[in-house]
Amino acid sequence: MRIAPDYSKEFEKIVEAYEKSGGESSKLLDKRVASIIISGDKIIGLNSVEGVEIESGKIENGVWARVKVMKGKKVEMPIHLCTGFLGKEGEQRVNFNFIVEEGASVKFISHCSFPWSTHLVHKMLSTVHIGKNATMIYEDAHFHSESGGVTLISDTHATIENGGFYRNSFDLTKTRVGKLKVKVNVDLKENATSELNSKIRGRKDDDISIVESLGLNGERSHGIAKSTVIATDKTRARIINEAFGNAPYSRGHIECTEITKGNGVDVSTLPVLKVTNDLSELTHEASIGRVNSKQLNTLMAKGMTEEEATEFIIKGLLS
Amino acid sequence: MLELRNVNLSFEKKRILNDLNMKFDDGKRYVVLGNNGTGKSTIANLIMGVEKYKPQRGSVYLNGKNITSLGVYERSKLGITVAFQESVRFEGITTFNYLTLGGKIKASYSDAKRALELAGLNSEYLKRRVDDSLSGGERKRIELASVLMLKMRYVILDEPDSGIDMMSLDTISRIIDTLNSKGTTVITITHREEIAKNSDYAYLICSGTVLKEGPPTDIAAYYKKMCDRCDHPNEIIESVKELEHRKGVRA
Ligand SMILES: Nc1ncnc2c1ncn2[C@@H]1O[C@H](COP(=O)(O)OP(=O)(O)O)[C@@H](O)[C@H]1O
Ligand SMILES: [Mg+2]
């Protein structure tokens, strides 16, 4: 890891934020682990490993980075992405381009941490290209400030070539959300597989909007999009899960679970299934409501208070 | 002592429990025998204080104190628990976490292992999740293990064998006796008379009331003879006489 000397203070602070969000900071200093550390509008640390090519540069209020995993390369240790914003106010833009070449495989562990921001707009644009029979796993955990002043706008477009695999998990459960607008759009070719999974916990007047879309465009492609949202207090949530079955034997499943707690919540879910090939098969499951009363009674009969039981059930759903 | 006095409960005008009277002395093993639909699970829910199961008339007493208005949590604090007939799924929660209620019960891995083994599952299950990756029977066993870890004074096991194969009658007896050996009153609800044998006292429930009570072997034999085929599933039978008259038998 190269840390430019004039950024060493900033690095320390970013590491603090990173650890808050559950990141393991030792990984950021491990030479065997590829990583990118972004603070505000700068890349303050970057490390690459053999078979992984990272290019980066500046854009207005932010940075861009292109991560390419070479053909056939199985990256052993997950690549760590650490994005932070130390200031209270501002805008941060991050444009990522991920390319996983044919037969390669890679896992990313991403942490985005904005623990001190009161007015931050974080805009993330991601394009993902997964080559034939290649695999990419992307785990993204967010840690926002408790002021609710973080706005996250994230847009991901992924193309998965024949036989490729893409798993994208998004987790924003430990802190308040603020305002969230997430869009994920996946284009699946023949035999490609994709799993999208988001888990979010809203508090106070958090505002959550998610659109997950699976384009099952290749024969025997297979996709699952799953969202779990816990809405408490005055949380507003709009969840749209879509699956488009455009190719023979393609299969898609979308699932949305929204647990409500408190009578000020405003939540909705909209499943969209569309088939243009009659050999495609799509299913969906959706539920909105309070924590299941049978679960509650089972736990309360064991000596848990209603509050403890509710928290226990929610923790399970978000784990 | 746990007691039900003249309990009446209806769901939308349909009478489910009718002038039900039952007594459960401390430290004894009871069996509540009856066909499906006679109101046994309703009794379990009512004793536990589940919201929709408040009696319209009659009361539940614990050591002479009326506890009818208490909720589920409050009754659990008084030492009452139920292993409900239906073992619900808990997504994302491991068996170990479930058995220790997320750390609320101070118990070691080996305590959990012992309880689980008594319920007929090996310790591999401690790491598994109590979700739909397990069968209903497996979740039922976990539920029984959970009750073993709780140290309650009154335990109701509602159809402990449902979803579990015949072989495990022994397992159920072992669980009942383990609980009972620590002074717990065990109330086993079942529609299978074989289970009645391992108890001290039996109640036969028909159309939401106690039709007959007494020594388990007698009650089990009577149940087998009279209730094998129930010819009045939607009618209230008030007495043994009435039932015997209908069946054309003399006791
Ligand atoms: N929550 C409920 N709402 C409406 N009816 C119920 C409810 N619970 C039980 N019942 C009815 O009460 C009757 C007895 O059911 P139950 O107590 O489950 O019988 P058992 O356990 O003996 O098989 C049945 O007719 C059942 O449909
Ligand atoms: Mg029942």
XYZ file of C-alpha atoms and ligand atoms in Angstrom:
598
model
C 0.000 0.000 0.000
C 1.266 3.424 -0.972
C -0.042 6.172 1.240
C 1.110 9.561 0.054
C 2.897 11.098 3.071
C 0.784 14.240 3.068
C -2.293 12.019 3.495
C -1.135 10.079 6.509
C -3.355 12.040 8.927
C -6.311 11.654 6.635
C -5.577 7.977 6.310
C -5.762 7.563 10.061
C -9.145 9.242 10.136
C -10.411 7.150 7.232
C -9.248 4.029 8.986
C -11.256 5.100 12.024
C -14.344 5.530 9.837
C -13.602 2.258 8.084
C -13.459 0.378 11.355
C -16.728 1.940 12.449
C -18.369 0.352 9.445
C -16.979 -3.043 10.337
C -13.947 -2.956 8.063
C -10.716 -4.664 9.011
C -8.086 -1.984 8.677
C -5.161 -4.419 8.749
C -6.344 -5.551 5.315
C -5.749 -2.055 3.959
C -2.068 -2.319 4.806
C -1.603 -5.887 3.685
C 0.486 -6.033 0.516
C -1.251 -9.216 -0.612
C -4.630 -7.496 -0.591
C -5.578 -5.206 -3.445
C -7.306 -2.093 -2.223
C -8.459 1.394 -3.036
C -8.927 4.033 -0.360
C -10.963 7.057 -1.235
C -11.336 10.081 0.975
C -13.530 12.881 -0.253
C -12.426 13.694 -3.793
C -9.046 11.949 -3.593
C -7.631 8.492 -3.756
C -5.317 8.394 -0.786
C -4.230 4.823 -1.027
C -4.029 2.196 -3.685
C -2.593 -1.269 -3.835
C -2.709 -3.769 -6.627
C -1.820 -7.407 -6.821
C -0.691 -9.563 -9.696
C -3.455 -10.152 -12.217
C -5.404 -7.082 -11.126
C -5.021 -3.786 -12.942
C -6.227 -0.620 -11.254
C -6.363 2.764 -12.937
C -7.779 5.859 -11.397
C -8.162 9.582 -11.722
C -10.063 12.644 -10.627
C -13.444 13.979 -11.662
C -15.353 16.946 -10.347
C -15.961 16.383 -6.613
C -14.701 12.880 -6.824
C -12.754 10.089 -8.385
C -12.982 7.365 -10.953
C -11.384 3.955 -10.818
C -11.196 1.081 -13.213
C -10.481 -2.332 -11.785
C -9.686 -5.070 -14.232
C -9.174 -8.687 -13.281
C -7.183 -10.425 -15.968
C -8.389 -13.415 -17.906
C -8.378 -16.614 -15.865
C -7.061 -14.882 -12.735
C -8.556 -16.173 -9.511
C -7.938 -13.385 -7.041
C -7.321 -15.107 -3.735
C -7.853 -12.355 -1.199
C -10.877 -10.098 -1.544
C -10.193 -6.665 -2.951
C -10.962 -4.008 -0.347
C -12.646 -0.777 -1.273
C -12.808 1.875 1.372
C -14.737 5.029 0.670
C -14.996 7.752 3.228
C -15.952 11.352 3.605
C -14.520 13.120 6.602
C -16.160 16.506 6.250
C -19.578 17.551 7.416
C -20.907 18.878 4.130
C -20.348 18.433 0.450
C -20.658 16.132 -2.493
C -18.696 13.018 -3.289
C -18.813 11.308 -6.650
C -17.327 7.909 -7.293
C -17.354 6.240 -10.671
C -16.301 2.635 -10.683
C -15.738 0.404 -13.641
C -15.268 -3.267 -12.840
C -14.090 -5.656 -15.504
C -13.731 -9.318 -14.718
C -12.312 -11.061 -17.731
C -13.186 -14.515 -18.993
C -12.769 -17.272 -16.406
C -11.515 -14.904 -13.703
C -12.969 -14.696 -10.244
C -12.889 -11.982 -7.630
C -14.587 -10.814 -4.492
C -14.852 -7.202 -3.391
C -15.445 -6.050 0.129
C -16.564 -2.478 0.091
C -17.174 -0.190 3.028
C -18.591 3.272 2.661
C -18.392 5.316 5.796
C -19.692 8.823 6.372
C -20.024 8.935 10.139
C -19.595 12.691 10.615
C -21.473 14.138 7.652
C -24.535 16.251 8.188
C -25.127 17.259 4.555
C -23.458 14.903 2.159
C -24.552 13.759 -1.259
C -22.685 10.640 -2.266
C -23.142 9.660 -5.897
C -21.912 6.319 -7.039
C -21.944 5.138 -10.605
C -20.840 1.594 -11.238
C -20.501 -0.366 -14.399
C -19.739 -4.041 -14.157
C -18.698 -6.351 -16.921
C -18.322 -10.007 -16.060
C -16.781 -12.127 -18.781
C -17.612 -15.663 -19.828
C -17.617 -18.070 -16.876
C -16.188 -15.366 -14.660
C -17.338 -14.677 -11.110
C -17.690 -11.462 -9.198
C -18.950 -11.077 -5.656
C -19.475 -7.572 -4.365
C -20.315 -6.981 -0.716
C -21.076 -3.424 0.168
C -21.652 -2.230 3.726
C -22.570 1.341 4.533
C -22.166 3.350 7.673
C -23.883 6.723 7.652
C -24.144 9.479 10.198
C -26.876 9.493 12.807
C -27.970 12.962 11.721
C -29.782 11.499 8.720
C -28.015 14.016 6.502
C -26.477 11.566 4.071
C -27.998 11.183 0.643
C -26.812 8.172 -1.267
C -27.534 7.893 -4.948
C -26.186 4.733 -6.456
C -26.596 3.362 -9.929
C -25.177 0.033 -11.000
C -25.283 -1.527 -14.445
C -23.971 -5.040 -14.755
C -23.551 -7.232 -17.788
C -22.879 -10.889 -17.207
C -21.606 -12.873 -20.148
C -22.351 -16.541 -20.784
C -21.888 -18.704 -17.715
C -20.848 -15.761 -15.542
C -21.841 -15.221 -11.936
C -22.558 -11.980 -10.125
C -23.580 -11.530 -6.527
C -24.223 -8.085 -5.140
C -25.096 -7.555 -1.484
C -25.878 -4.209 0.013
C -26.083 -3.682 3.759
C -27.156 -0.510 5.511
C -28.426 -1.727 8.849
C -26.138 -0.375 11.520
C -26.870 3.314 11.242
C -29.543 5.635 10.013
C -29.966 5.681 6.262
C -30.719 9.299 5.520
C -31.887 9.362 1.951
C -31.222 6.413 -0.284
C -31.785 5.906 -3.974
C -30.345 2.664 -5.230
C -30.737 1.272 -8.700
C -29.273 -2.003 -9.833
C -29.744 -3.252 -13.317
C -28.430 -6.616 -14.464
C -28.239 -7.955 -17.989
C -27.814 -11.717 -17.961
C -26.603 -13.659 -20.962
C -26.789 -17.420 -21.560
C -26.435 -19.514 -18.379
C -25.466 -16.454 -16.408
C -26.493 -16.230 -12.757
C -27.065 -13.238 -10.565
C -28.078 -12.714 -6.938
C -28.973 -9.290 -5.634
C -29.563 -8.873 -1.955
C -30.205 -5.689 -0.032
C -30.777 -5.298 3.673
C -31.703 -1.929 5.043
C -32.947 -0.656 8.334
C -34.680 2.711 8.365
C -35.163 4.933 11.409
C -36.751 8.313 12.071
C -37.589 9.973 8.746
C -35.235 7.930 6.584
C -36.232 7.704 2.974
C -35.462 4.536 1.044
C -35.935 3.847 -2.607
C -34.649 0.733 -4.325
C -35.113 -0.497 -7.852
C -33.595 -3.865 -8.637
C -33.979 -5.163 -12.111
C -33.047 -8.517 -13.589
C -32.899 -8.782 -17.361
C -32.949 -12.505 -18.079
C -31.816 -12.133 -21.652
C -29.888 -15.322 -22.245
C -31.100 -18.903 -22.408
C -31.087 -20.602 -18.989
C -30.050 -17.445 -17.226
C -31.049 -17.349 -13.620
C -31.566 -14.425 -11.261
C -32.737 -13.704 -7.739
C -33.384 -10.240 -6.334
C -34.140 -10.039 -2.648
C -34.767 -6.994 -0.483
C -35.320 -6.884 3.242
C -36.308 -3.575 4.754
C -37.039 -2.828 8.379
C -39.009 0.375 8.569
C -39.360 2.017 11.962
C -40.595 5.419 13.155
C -41.436 7.549 10.110
C -39.415 5.660 7.543
C -40.561 5.857 3.983
C -39.632 2.973 1.693
C -40.355 2.328 -1.956
C -39.103 -0.996 -3.212
C -39.408 -2.125 -6.786
C -38.102 -5.527 -7.782
C -38.312 -6.378 -11.446
C -37.591 -9.457 -13.500
C -37.831 -9.679 -17.250
C -37.907 -13.161 -18.741
C -36.771 -12.673 -22.298
C -35.144 -15.992 -23.070
C -36.119 -19.649 -23.032
C -35.650 -21.516 -19.752
C -34.607 -18.387 -17.957
C -35.750 -18.292 -14.339
C -36.169 -15.350 -12.056
C -37.329 -14.886 -8.490
C -37.897 -11.626 -6.685
C -38.616 -11.283 -3.034
C -39.340 -8.345 -0.812
C -39.843 -8.426 2.941
C -40.727 -5.225 4.705
C -41.170 -5.255 8.445
C -42.907 -2.247 9.884
C -42.610 -0.992 13.422
C -44.419 2.130 14.521
C -47.471 3.748 13.022
C -45.684 6.557 11.195
C -44.135 4.344 8.525
C -44.964 4.612 4.865
C -43.796 1.617 2.893
C -44.630 -0.030 -0.384
C -43.348 -2.758 -2.595
C -44.000 -3.293 -6.232
C -43.016 -6.524 -7.896
C -42.814 -6.372 -11.657
C -42.672 -9.571 -13.661
C -42.649 -9.500 -17.411
C -42.213 -12.418 -19.757
C -41.585 -12.163 -23.471
C -40.610 -15.770 -23.912
C -43.135 -18.357 -22.822
C -40.437 -20.788 -21.713
C -39.267 -18.357 -19.082
C -40.453 -18.741 -15.503
C -40.723 -15.931 -12.986
C -41.930 -15.931 -9.398
C -42.252 -13.396 -6.633
C -42.912 -13.183 -2.922
C -43.703 -10.048 -1.013
C -44.810 -9.209 2.460
C -45.297 -6.028 4.421
C -46.305 -5.921 8.031
C -45.368 -6.098 11.630
C -43.189 -8.826 13.007
C -45.035 -12.129 12.796
C -47.169 -12.627 15.911
C -46.524 -16.369 16.102
C -42.806 -15.673 16.230
C -43.365 -13.046 18.901
C -45.527 -15.321 21.047
C -43.020 -18.141 20.756
C -40.238 -15.910 22.058
C -42.303 -14.126 24.688
C -43.359 -17.514 26.071
C -39.661 -18.083 26.713
C -39.317 -14.914 28.758
C -38.429 -12.272 26.196
C -40.225 -8.936 26.299
C -42.023 -7.883 23.138
C -39.267 -5.364 22.456
C -36.501 -7.943 22.925
C -38.323 -10.479 20.782
C -38.891 -7.958 17.991
C -35.232 -6.982 17.999
C -34.173 -10.644 17.997
C -36.365 -11.396 14.969
C -35.196 -8.292 13.091
C -31.527 -9.066 13.755
C -32.089 -12.498 12.282
C -33.742 -11.094 9.176
C -30.869 -8.686 8.637
C -28.056 -11.140 9.337
C -51.066 -24.986 41.085
C -52.426 -23.904 37.743
C -56.175 -23.921 37.358
C -58.836 -23.218 34.764
C -62.240 -22.384 36.232
C -65.396 -22.417 34.107
C -63.544 -21.213 31.073
C -65.619 -20.319 28.025
C -64.174 -19.131 24.780
C -65.802 -18.519 21.408
C -64.457 -17.405 18.084
C -67.096 -15.403 16.250
C -69.996 -17.075 18.017
C -68.488 -20.523 17.519
C -68.092 -22.035 20.966
C -64.662 -23.581 21.325
C -64.233 -24.042 25.077
C -67.285 -24.802 27.211
C -67.251 -24.533 30.984
C -63.811 -25.988 31.059
C -62.374 -26.904 34.457
C -58.856 -28.256 34.852
C -56.280 -28.388 37.645
C -52.571 -28.931 37.386
C -50.741 -29.635 40.613
C -47.097 -28.794 41.019
C -44.544 -31.379 40.031
C -46.913 -33.750 38.226
C -47.086 -35.011 34.658
C -50.399 -34.463 32.907
C -51.722 -35.512 29.578
C -54.530 -33.753 27.750
C -55.997 -36.199 25.294
C -58.494 -35.467 22.573
C -59.262 -35.663 18.895
C -58.251 -32.983 16.450
C -60.349 -29.876 16.665
C -61.585 -30.441 20.218
C -59.868 -27.292 21.512
C -56.591 -28.585 22.947
C -54.330 -26.004 21.327
C -56.847 -23.354 22.288
C -56.322 -24.429 25.909
C -52.535 -24.097 25.490
C -52.865 -20.627 23.969
C -55.318 -19.580 26.657
C -53.083 -20.739 29.503
C -50.166 -18.885 27.905
C -52.206 -15.704 27.509
C -51.950 -15.367 23.726
C -53.774 -12.252 22.622
C -56.720 -13.716 20.715
C -57.323 -16.400 23.329
C -58.802 -14.459 26.206
C -61.851 -16.260 27.650
C -65.229 -14.527 27.477
C -66.083 -16.134 30.780
C -64.060 -17.940 33.409
C -60.515 -17.473 34.643
C -57.015 -18.839 34.812
C -55.493 -19.083 38.286
C -51.921 -19.551 39.360
C -51.582 -20.498 43.011
C -54.972 -18.970 43.666
C -54.151 -15.711 41.907
C -56.231 -14.717 38.912
C -53.830 -14.237 35.988
C -56.428 -14.025 33.202
C -55.536 -10.459 32.298
C -51.796 -11.066 31.996
C -50.041 -11.277 28.626
C -47.642 -13.894 27.312
C -44.442 -12.307 28.596
C -45.861 -11.723 32.086
C -47.002 -15.320 32.337
C -43.614 -16.576 31.195
C -42.105 -14.567 34.041
C -44.396 -16.511 36.381
C -42.857 -19.715 35.086
C -45.342 -20.788 32.430
C -44.268 -21.735 28.927
C -45.569 -23.570 25.875
C -43.873 -25.442 23.100
C -46.510 -24.486 20.565
C -47.931 -27.073 18.187
C -46.567 -25.212 15.212
C -42.831 -24.548 15.409
C -42.383 -21.341 13.484
C -39.360 -20.498 11.343
C -36.850 -17.870 12.328
C -34.853 -16.592 9.410
C -31.179 -15.923 10.025
C -31.123 -17.300 13.567
C -28.908 -20.240 14.406
C -30.109 -23.021 16.669
C -27.523 -22.083 19.301
C -28.631 -18.481 19.212
C -32.236 -19.590 19.414
C -31.671 -21.938 22.335
C -29.845 -19.234 24.292
C -32.259 -16.502 23.144
C -29.435 -14.457 21.700
C -27.449 -14.589 24.928
C -30.345 -13.866 27.282
C -29.989 -17.361 28.704
C -26.526 -17.847 30.112
C -25.752 -21.281 28.817
C -22.688 -22.877 27.349
C -22.305 -24.645 24.081
C -22.335 -27.963 25.907
C -25.586 -27.115 27.726
C -27.201 -26.435 24.371
C -25.684 -29.572 22.934
C -27.051 -31.686 25.783
C -30.576 -30.276 25.412
C -30.482 -30.795 21.674
C -29.268 -34.361 21.998
C -32.030 -35.129 24.463
C -34.459 -33.928 21.813
C -32.843 -36.268 19.303
C -30.628 -33.964 17.258
C -26.839 -33.938 17.154
C -24.720 -30.878 17.845
C -24.235 -30.230 14.120
C -27.625 -28.562 14.294
C -26.372 -25.833 16.639
C -24.806 -24.038 13.681
C -27.788 -24.471 11.395
C -30.468 -21.874 11.034
C -33.987 -22.343 12.352
C -35.491 -21.466 8.980
C -37.086 -23.424 6.181
C -33.870 -25.334 5.553
C -35.033 -27.506 8.468
C -38.081 -29.761 8.382
C -41.044 -29.134 10.657
C -40.003 -32.166 12.704
C -36.470 -30.847 13.148
C -37.777 -27.467 14.255
C -40.116 -29.239 16.674
C -37.158 -31.015 18.250
C -35.322 -27.701 18.557
C -38.402 -26.272 20.235
C -38.378 -29.134 22.740
C -34.670 -28.549 23.362
C -35.458 -24.884 23.932
C -38.019 -25.736 26.603
C -35.432 -27.942 28.303
C -33.123 -24.946 28.598
C -35.686 -22.596 30.112
C -36.198 -23.866 33.659
C -39.920 -23.102 33.842
C -42.368 -24.332 36.478
C -45.176 -25.218 34.091
C -44.432 -26.531 30.640
C -47.097 -27.272 28.077
C -46.015 -29.453 25.186
C -48.607 -29.128 22.436
C -48.456 -32.255 20.272
C -44.726 -32.770 20.900
C -44.646 -35.587 18.373
C -46.303 -33.756 15.501
C -44.111 -33.937 12.444
C -41.822 -36.412 14.175
C -41.776 -40.132 13.381
C -43.134 -42.929 15.610
C -39.686 -43.950 16.830
C -39.424 -40.905 18.999
C -42.095 -41.691 21.580
C -39.147 -42.591 23.778
C -37.594 -39.214 23.144
C -40.765 -37.482 24.243
C -40.985 -39.567 27.408
C -37.377 -38.735 28.170
C -38.016 -35.021 27.742
C -41.107 -35.137 29.950
C -39.235 -37.006 32.663
C -36.184 -34.753 32.498
C -38.371 -31.693 32.978
C -40.378 -33.375 35.690
C -37.310 -34.576 37.583
C -36.526 -30.914 38.285
C -39.985 -30.356 39.721
C -41.579 -28.936 36.585
C -45.246 -29.612 35.961
C -45.506 -31.016 32.454
C -48.757 -30.838 30.521
C -48.591 -32.870 27.344
C -51.282 -32.273 24.786
C -51.813 -35.059 22.310
C -54.303 -36.962 20.207
C -52.286 -40.176 20.581
C -53.169 -42.356 23.540
C -49.715 -44.045 23.575
C -48.281 -40.804 24.923
C -50.729 -40.812 27.822
C -48.962 -43.790 29.403
C -46.066 -41.675 30.591
C -48.097 -39.403 32.841
C -49.663 -39.224 36.291
C -53.094 -37.912 35.421
C -55.121 -37.540 32.250
C -57.858 -35.316 30.928
C -60.009 -36.329 28.002
C -61.189 -33.304 26.044
C -64.253 -33.446 23.841
C -65.843 -30.411 22.209
C -63.974 -27.987 24.410
C -64.735 -29.498 27.763
C -63.403 -32.222 30.048
C -65.414 -35.325 29.253
C -63.535 -37.605 31.605
C -60.467 -37.470 33.805
C -58.453 -39.848 35.935
C -55.662 -42.401 35.739
C -53.944 -42.236 32.347
C -54.355 -45.918 31.471
C -58.128 -45.793 32.044
C -58.551 -42.554 30.161
C -56.384 -43.773 27.293
C -58.397 -46.982 27.025
C -61.686 -45.083 27.114
C -60.429 -42.633 24.498
C -59.347 -45.463 22.215
C -62.704 -47.145 22.497
C -64.958 -44.094 22.292
C -63.118 -41.477 20.322
C -61.410 -43.564 17.689
C -63.986 -42.358 15.234
C -65.594 -39.127 16.314
C -69.177 -38.960 15.030
C -69.925 -35.462 16.331
C -67.095 -33.215 15.177
C -69.216 -30.078 15.200
C -71.477 -30.768 18.106
C -71.064 -30.161 21.752
C -71.254 -33.266 23.902
C -71.934 -32.362 27.487
C -71.324 -35.617 29.295
C -70.000 -39.127 29.183
C -73.594 -40.361 29.375
C -74.566 -38.473 26.283
C -71.580 -39.796 24.366
C -72.215 -43.376 25.470
C -75.846 -43.079 24.632
C -75.020 -41.955 21.106
C -72.502 -44.718 20.660
C -74.932 -47.251 22.075
C -72.523 -48.591 24.626
C -72.660 -49.062 28.351
C -69.680 -48.110 30.371
N -57.412 -18.093 16.343
C -58.508 -18.780 16.002
N -59.495 -18.163 15.313
C -60.616 -18.845 14.977
N -60.831 -20.130 15.263
C -59.878 -20.807 15.937
C -58.667 -20.173 16.336
N -57.906 -21.072 16.998
C -58.614 -22.228 17.011
N -59.793 -22.063 16.372
C -60.835 -23.090 16.202
O -61.032 -23.733 17.422
C -61.295 -25.102 17.224
C -60.361 -25.941 18.073
O -59.042 -25.815 17.546
P -57.751 -26.303 18.311
O -57.757 -25.742 19.676
O -56.594 -25.992 17.465
O -58.015 -27.876 18.366
P -56.989 -29.061 18.629
O -55.724 -28.496 19.103
O -57.675 -29.899 19.644
O -56.850 -29.795 17.342
C -61.180 -25.374 15.749
O -62.461 -25.371 15.177
C -60.392 -24.195 15.262
O -60.713 -23.879 13.929
Mg -53.824 -28.719 18.337
